PDB file of C-alpha atoms and ligand atoms in Angstrom:
ATOM      1  CA  MET A   5      10.727 164.417  44.323  1.00 68.00           C
ATOM      2  CA  SER A   6      13.363 165.574  46.770  1.00 85.00           C
ATOM      3  CA  GLU A   7      16.007 163.344  48.207  1.00 90.00           C
ATOM      4  CA  ILE A   8      15.568 161.943  51.717  1.00 94.00           C
ATOM      5  CA  LEU A   9      18.508 162.971  53.862  1.00 97.00           C
ATOM      6  CA  GLU A  10      20.226 160.917  56.535  1.00 97.00           C
ATOM      7  CA  ILE A  11      19.367 162.106  60.055  1.00 98.00           C
ATOM      8  CA  ILE A  12      22.376 162.199  62.355  1.00 98.00           C
ATOM      9  CA  GLN A  13      22.014 160.933  65.908  1.00 98.00           C
ATOM     10  CA  LEU A  14      23.000 161.884  69.448  1.00 98.00           C
ATOM     11  CA  GLY A  15      26.768 161.592  69.780  1.00 98.00           C
ATOM     12  CA  ASN A  16      27.474 163.245  66.442  1.00 98.00           C
ATOM     13  CA  PRO A  17      29.295 166.481  67.397  1.00 98.00           C
ATOM     14  CA  ILE A  18      27.422 168.499  64.727  1.00 98.00           C
ATOM     15  CA  LEU A  19      24.299 168.247  66.936  1.00 98.00           C
ATOM     16  CA  ARG A  20      26.199 170.122  69.656  1.00 98.00           C
ATOM     17  CA  GLN A  21      27.417 173.008  67.483  1.00 98.00           C
ATOM     18  CA  GLN A  22      26.120 176.554  67.287  1.00 98.00           C
ATOM     19  CA  ALA A  23      24.534 176.761  63.811  1.00 98.00           C
ATOM     20  CA  GLN A  24      25.384 179.554  61.359  1.00 98.00           C
ATOM     21  CA  PRO A  25      22.907 182.216  60.165  1.00 98.00           C
ATOM     22  CA  ILE A  26      21.797 182.026  56.516  1.00 98.00           C
ATOM     23  CA  ASP A  27      22.522 185.170  54.505  1.00 96.00           C
ATOM     24  CA  ASN A  28      22.127 183.738  51.000  1.00 94.00           C
ATOM     25  CA  LEU A  29      18.550 182.514  50.957  1.00 95.00           C
ATOM     26  CA  ALA A  30      18.371 182.789  47.157  1.00 93.00           C
ATOM     27  CA  ASP A  31      21.169 180.204  46.904  1.00 96.00           C
ATOM     28  CA  GLU A  32      19.830 177.163  45.096  1.00 96.00           C
ATOM     29  CA  ARG A  33      21.573 174.855  47.568  1.00 96.00           C
ATOM     30  CA  ILE A  34      19.647 176.372  50.466  1.00 97.00           C
ATOM     31  CA  GLN A  35      16.316 176.117  48.611  1.00 98.00           C
ATOM     32  CA  THR A  36      17.090 172.478  47.734  1.00 98.00           C
ATOM     33  CA  LEU A  37      18.009 171.796  51.369  1.00 98.00           C
ATOM     34  CA  ILE A  38      14.608 173.193  52.449  1.00 98.00           C
ATOM     35  CA  ASP A  39      12.808 170.846  50.009  1.00 98.00           C
ATOM     36  CA  GLU A  40      14.858 167.897  51.232  1.00 98.00           C
ATOM     37  CA  LEU A  41      14.180 168.701  54.903  1.00 98.00           C
ATOM     38  CA  ILE A  42      10.420 168.848  54.229  1.00 97.00           C
ATOM     39  CA  THR A  43      10.533 165.465  52.464  1.00 97.00           C
ATOM     40  CA  THR A  44      12.745 163.955  55.162  1.00 97.00           C
ATOM     41  CA  VAL A  45      10.577 165.055  58.114  1.00 96.00           C
ATOM     42  CA  ALA A  46       7.410 163.743  56.435  1.00 94.00           C
ATOM     43  CA  LYS A  47       9.014 160.382  55.698  1.00 95.00           C
ATOM     44  CA  ALA A  48      10.260 160.069  59.299  1.00 94.00           C
ATOM     45  CA  ASN A  49       6.830 160.858  60.851  1.00 90.00           C
ATOM     46  CA  GLY A  50       8.303 163.942  62.505  1.00 93.00           C
ATOM     47  CA  VAL A  51       6.537 167.210  63.282  1.00 95.00           C
ATOM     48  CA  GLY A  52       9.699 169.243  62.912  1.00 97.00           C
ATOM     49  CA  ILE A  53      13.313 168.962  61.831  1.00 98.00           C
ATOM     50  CA  ALA A  54      16.264 171.298  62.191  1.00 98.00           C
ATOM     51  CA  SER A  55      18.990 171.654  59.591  1.00 98.00           C
ATOM     52  CA  PRO A  56      21.803 170.501  61.954  1.00 98.00           C
ATOM     53  CA  GLN A  57      19.984 167.140  62.200  1.00 98.00           C
ATOM     54  CA  VAL A  58      20.995 166.438  58.604  1.00 98.00           C
ATOM     55  CA  ALA A  59      24.559 167.632  59.282  1.00 98.00           C
ATOM     56  CA  GLU A  60      23.955 171.075  57.713  1.00 98.00           C
ATOM     57  CA  SER A  61      24.749 173.487  60.520  1.00 98.00           C
ATOM     58  CA  TYR A  62      22.486 176.382  59.478  1.00 98.00           C
ATOM     59  CA  ARG A  63      19.896 178.390  61.438  1.00 98.00           C
ATOM     60  CA  LEU A  64      16.968 176.819  59.617  1.00 98.00           C
ATOM     61  CA  PHE A  65      14.237 174.425  60.645  1.00 98.00           C
ATOM     62  CA  ILE A  66      10.924 173.061  59.414  1.00 98.00           C
ATOM     63  CA  VAL A  67       7.775 173.076  61.534  1.00 97.00           C
ATOM     64  CA  ALA A  68       5.422 170.522  60.026  1.00 95.00           C
ATOM     65  CA  SER A  69       2.790 169.631  62.575  1.00 90.00           C
ATOM     66  CA  ARG A  70       0.274 166.998  61.462  1.00 87.00           C
ATOM     67  CA  PRO A  71      -1.184 163.892  63.074  1.00 87.00           C
ATOM     68  CA  ASN A  72       0.976 160.810  62.476  1.00 82.00           C
ATOM     69  CA  PRO A  73       1.729 157.548  64.287  1.00 82.00           C
ATOM     70  CA  ARG A  74       4.370 159.255  66.480  1.00 81.00           C
ATOM     71  CA  TYR A  75       2.129 162.258  67.318  1.00 82.00           C
ATOM     72  CA  PRO A  76      -1.542 161.220  66.830  1.00 83.00           C
ATOM     73  CA  ASN A  77      -2.965 164.428  68.361  1.00 82.00           C
ATOM     74  CA  ALA A  78      -0.822 166.971  66.522  1.00 85.00           C
ATOM     75  CA  PRO A  79      -2.632 169.892  64.830  1.00 87.00           C
ATOM     76  CA  THR A  80      -2.388 170.114  61.035  1.00 90.00           C
ATOM     77  CA  MET A  81      -0.397 172.866  59.352  1.00 89.00           C
ATOM     78  CA  GLU A  82       1.500 173.387  56.113  1.00 92.00           C
ATOM     79  CA  PRO A  83       5.198 172.503  56.485  1.00 95.00           C
ATOM     80  CA  THR A  84       6.880 175.863  57.094  1.00 97.00           C
ATOM     81  CA  ALA A  85      10.575 176.653  56.704  1.00 98.00           C
ATOM     82  CA  MET A  86      11.764 179.102  59.370  1.00 98.00           C
ATOM     83  CA  ILE A  87      15.099 180.759  58.631  1.00 98.00           C
ATOM     84  CA  ASN A  88      17.227 182.687  61.176  1.00 98.00           C
ATOM     85  CA  PRO A  89      14.412 182.366  63.746  1.00 98.00           C
ATOM     86  CA  ARG A  90      14.313 184.307  67.014  1.00 98.00           C
ATOM     87  CA  ILE A  91      12.184 184.172  70.150  1.00 98.00           C
ATOM     88  CA  ILE A  92      11.221 187.782  70.908  1.00 98.00           C
ATOM     89  CA  ALA A  93       8.968 187.252  73.924  1.00 98.00           C
ATOM     90  CA  HIS A  94       7.452 184.399  75.884  1.00 98.00           C
ATOM     91  CA  SER A  95       4.730 183.672  78.411  1.00 98.00           C
ATOM     92  CA  THR A  96       5.570 183.267  82.061  1.00 98.00           C
ATOM     93  CA  GLU A  97       3.516 180.072  81.972  1.00 98.00           C
ATOM     94  CA  VAL A  98       5.553 176.938  81.402  1.00 98.00           C
ATOM     95  CA  VAL A  99       3.928 173.625  80.501  1.00 98.00           C
ATOM     96  CA  LYS A 100       5.389 170.146  80.524  1.00 97.00           C
ATOM     97  CA  GLY A 101       4.810 167.826  77.597  1.00 96.00           C
ATOM     98  CA  TRP A 102       6.285 164.627  76.176  1.00 95.00           C
ATOM     99  CA  GLU A 103       8.769 165.076  73.349  1.00 96.00           C
ATOM    100  CA  GLY A 104      10.790 162.841  71.120  1.00 96.00           C
ATOM    101  CA  CYS A 105      13.489 163.609  68.591  1.00 98.00           C
ATOM    102  CA  LEU A 106      14.433 162.027  65.261  1.00 97.00           C
ATOM    103  CA  SER A 107      18.077 162.268  66.392  1.00 98.00           C
ATOM    104  CA  ILE A 108      17.371 160.387  69.661  1.00 98.00           C
ATOM    105  CA  PRO A 109      15.279 157.437  68.484  1.00 96.00           C
ATOM    106  CA  GLY A 110      13.390 155.322  70.998  1.00 96.00           C
ATOM    107  CA  ILE A 111      13.368 157.876  73.849  1.00 97.00           C
ATOM    108  CA  ARG A 112      10.701 160.278  75.082  1.00 97.00           C
ATOM    109  CA  GLY A 113      11.081 162.898  77.767  1.00 97.00           C
ATOM    110  CA  LEU A 114       8.810 165.219  79.733  1.00 97.00           C
ATOM    111  CA  VAL A 115      10.063 168.701  78.822  1.00 98.00           C
ATOM    112  CA  PRO A 116       9.027 172.093  80.248  1.00 98.00           C
ATOM    113  CA  ARG A 117       8.443 174.759  77.548  1.00 98.00           C
ATOM    114  CA  TYR A 118       6.875 178.213  77.434  1.00 98.00           C
ATOM    115  CA  GLN A 119       3.135 177.901  76.714  1.00 97.00           C
ATOM    116  CA  ALA A 120       3.238 180.832  74.267  1.00 97.00           C
ATOM    117  CA  ILE A 121       6.038 182.584  72.390  1.00 98.00           C
ATOM    118  CA  GLU A 122       6.310 185.503  70.035  1.00 98.00           C
ATOM    119  CA  VAL A 123       8.709 184.657  67.230  1.00 98.00           C
ATOM    120  CA  GLU A 124      10.323 186.209  64.221  1.00 98.00           C
ATOM    121  CA  TYR A 125      11.707 184.312  61.244  1.00 98.00           C
ATOM    122  CA  THR A 126      12.338 184.680  57.537  1.00 98.00           C
ATOM    123  CA  SER A 127      10.340 182.428  55.226  1.00 97.00           C
ATOM    124  CA  ARG A 128      11.916 180.740  52.187  1.00 97.00           C
ATOM    125  CA  ASP A 129      10.778 183.587  49.913  1.00 96.00           C
ATOM    126  CA  GLY A 130      12.781 186.059  51.989  1.00 97.00           C
ATOM    127  CA  GLU A 131       9.863 187.639  53.804  1.00 97.00           C
ATOM    128  CA  LEU A 132      10.173 188.506  57.498  1.00 98.00           C
ATOM    129  CA  HIS A 133       7.363 187.117  59.669  1.00 97.00           C
ATOM    130  CA  ARG A 134       6.396 187.868  63.246  1.00 98.00           C
ATOM    131  CA  GLN A 135       3.783 185.688  64.915  1.00 95.00           C
ATOM    132  CA  GLU A 136       2.560 184.254  68.175  1.00 96.00           C
ATOM    133  CA  LEU A 137       2.686 180.499  68.623  1.00 95.00           C
ATOM    134  CA  THR A 138       0.982 178.573  71.398  1.00 95.00           C
ATOM    135  CA  ASP A 139       0.823 175.075  72.862  1.00 94.00           C
ATOM    136  CA  PHE A 140       2.027 172.206  70.641  1.00 94.00           C
ATOM    137  CA  VAL A 141       3.318 174.385  67.811  1.00 95.00           C
ATOM    138  CA  ALA A 142       5.147 176.619  70.333  1.00 97.00           C
ATOM    139  CA  ARG A 143       6.673 173.426  71.748  1.00 97.00           C
ATOM    140  CA  ILE A 144       7.873 172.299  68.309  1.00 97.00           C
ATOM    141  CA  PHE A 145       9.409 175.733  67.680  1.00 98.00           C
ATOM    142  CA  GLN A 146      11.290 175.716  71.000  1.00 98.00           C
ATOM    143  CA  HIS A 147      12.514 172.142  70.435  1.00 98.00           C
ATOM    144  CA  GLU A 148      13.806 172.942  66.934  1.00 98.00           C
ATOM    145  CA  TYR A 149      15.239 176.287  68.017  1.00 98.00           C
ATOM    146  CA  ASP A 150      17.305 174.482  70.665  1.00 98.00           C
ATOM    147  CA  HIS A 151      18.891 172.358  67.910  1.00 98.00           C
ATOM    148  CA  LEU A 152      20.345 175.560  66.409  1.00 98.00           C
ATOM    149  CA  ASP A 153      22.150 176.183  69.690  1.00 98.00           C
ATOM    150  CA  GLY A 154      23.386 172.615  70.125  1.00 98.00           C
ATOM    151  CA  ILE A 155      20.768 171.722  72.748  1.00 98.00           C
ATOM    152  CA  VAL A 156      18.632 168.562  72.679  1.00 98.00           C
ATOM    153  CA  PHE A 157      15.450 167.814  74.651  1.00 98.00           C
ATOM    154  CA  ILE A 158      17.076 165.416  77.111  1.00 98.00           C
ATOM    155  CA  ASP A 159      19.179 168.393  78.310  1.00 98.00           C
ATOM    156  CA  ARG A 160      15.928 170.030  79.443  1.00 98.00           C
ATOM    157  CA  VAL A 161      14.172 167.250  81.379  1.00 98.00           C
ATOM    158  CA  GLU A 162      14.090 168.053  85.086  1.00 97.00           C
ATOM    159  CA  SER A 163      14.937 164.512  86.132  1.00 97.00           C
ATOM    160  CA  THR A 164      16.112 161.346  84.432  1.00 96.00           C
ATOM    161  CA  GLN A 165      12.894 159.882  85.902  1.00 96.00           C
ATOM    162  CA  HIS A 166      11.139 161.923  83.212  1.00 97.00           C
ATOM    163  CA  LEU A 167      12.609 159.772  80.450  1.00 97.00           C
ATOM    164  CA  MET A 168      10.816 156.793  78.921  1.00 96.00           C
ATOM    165  CA  THR A 169      11.327 154.415  76.028  1.00 97.00           C
ATOM    166  CA  GLU A 170       9.152 154.896  72.961  1.00 94.00           C
ATOM    167  CA  LYS A 171       7.456 151.542  73.621  1.00 94.00           C
ATOM    168  CA  GLU A 172       6.440 152.422  77.171  1.00 94.00           C
ATOM    169  CA  TYR A 173       5.395 155.894  76.019  1.00 93.00           C
ATOM    170  CA  GLN A 174       3.102 154.453  73.351  1.00 89.00           C
ATOM    171  CA  GLU A 175       1.510 152.079  75.863  1.00 90.00           C
ATOM    172  CA  ARG A 176       1.226 154.429  78.835  1.00 89.00           C
ATOM    173  CA  ILE A 177       0.958 158.025  77.630  1.00 84.00           C
ATOM    174  CA  SER A 178       0.161 158.340  73.954  1.00 76.00           C
ATOM    175  CA  LEU A 179      -3.375 156.965  74.112  1.00 65.00           C
ATOM    176  CA  HIS A 180      -4.451 158.942  77.186  1.00 56.00           C
TER     177      HIS A 180
HETATM  178 ZN1  LIG B   5      14.889 167.121  67.763  1.00 70.31          ZN
END
């Protein structure tokens, strides 16, 4: 069983750094980090986690959508490591949805994201993938991708009126 890593929180300068590309994917430390990120995001009831959130400033994140107490309506998918990801194209349509972040506990925000994106990334076995993502999974990708550029979701809300505590979110939004 992999180790659970400590998730750093807003205010830690590592979250604001530009993360470095990975060029040594065969490195055992990188493969171990991927395993640990997958374990850590599952334990934290997250649907995604980016490497900078565990103080490892690499261009790597996990998309791990599945229903859990924090996101009851999330679609189910295998946890997928995306290395050196890029957004190649995106829809003109932008949709607003409520997001949270394991590095900003207790806060939700209404964040505009592209409804669909075409992405490219390398998987942990070194293979290059190109695929279209839509809706909630596209939202996770864009949220995690921002972490690689030092951006967090509260930077993207259009108004501070679009912020809410987790408690109010659970009572007012989550069940509707
Ligand atoms: Zn986040």
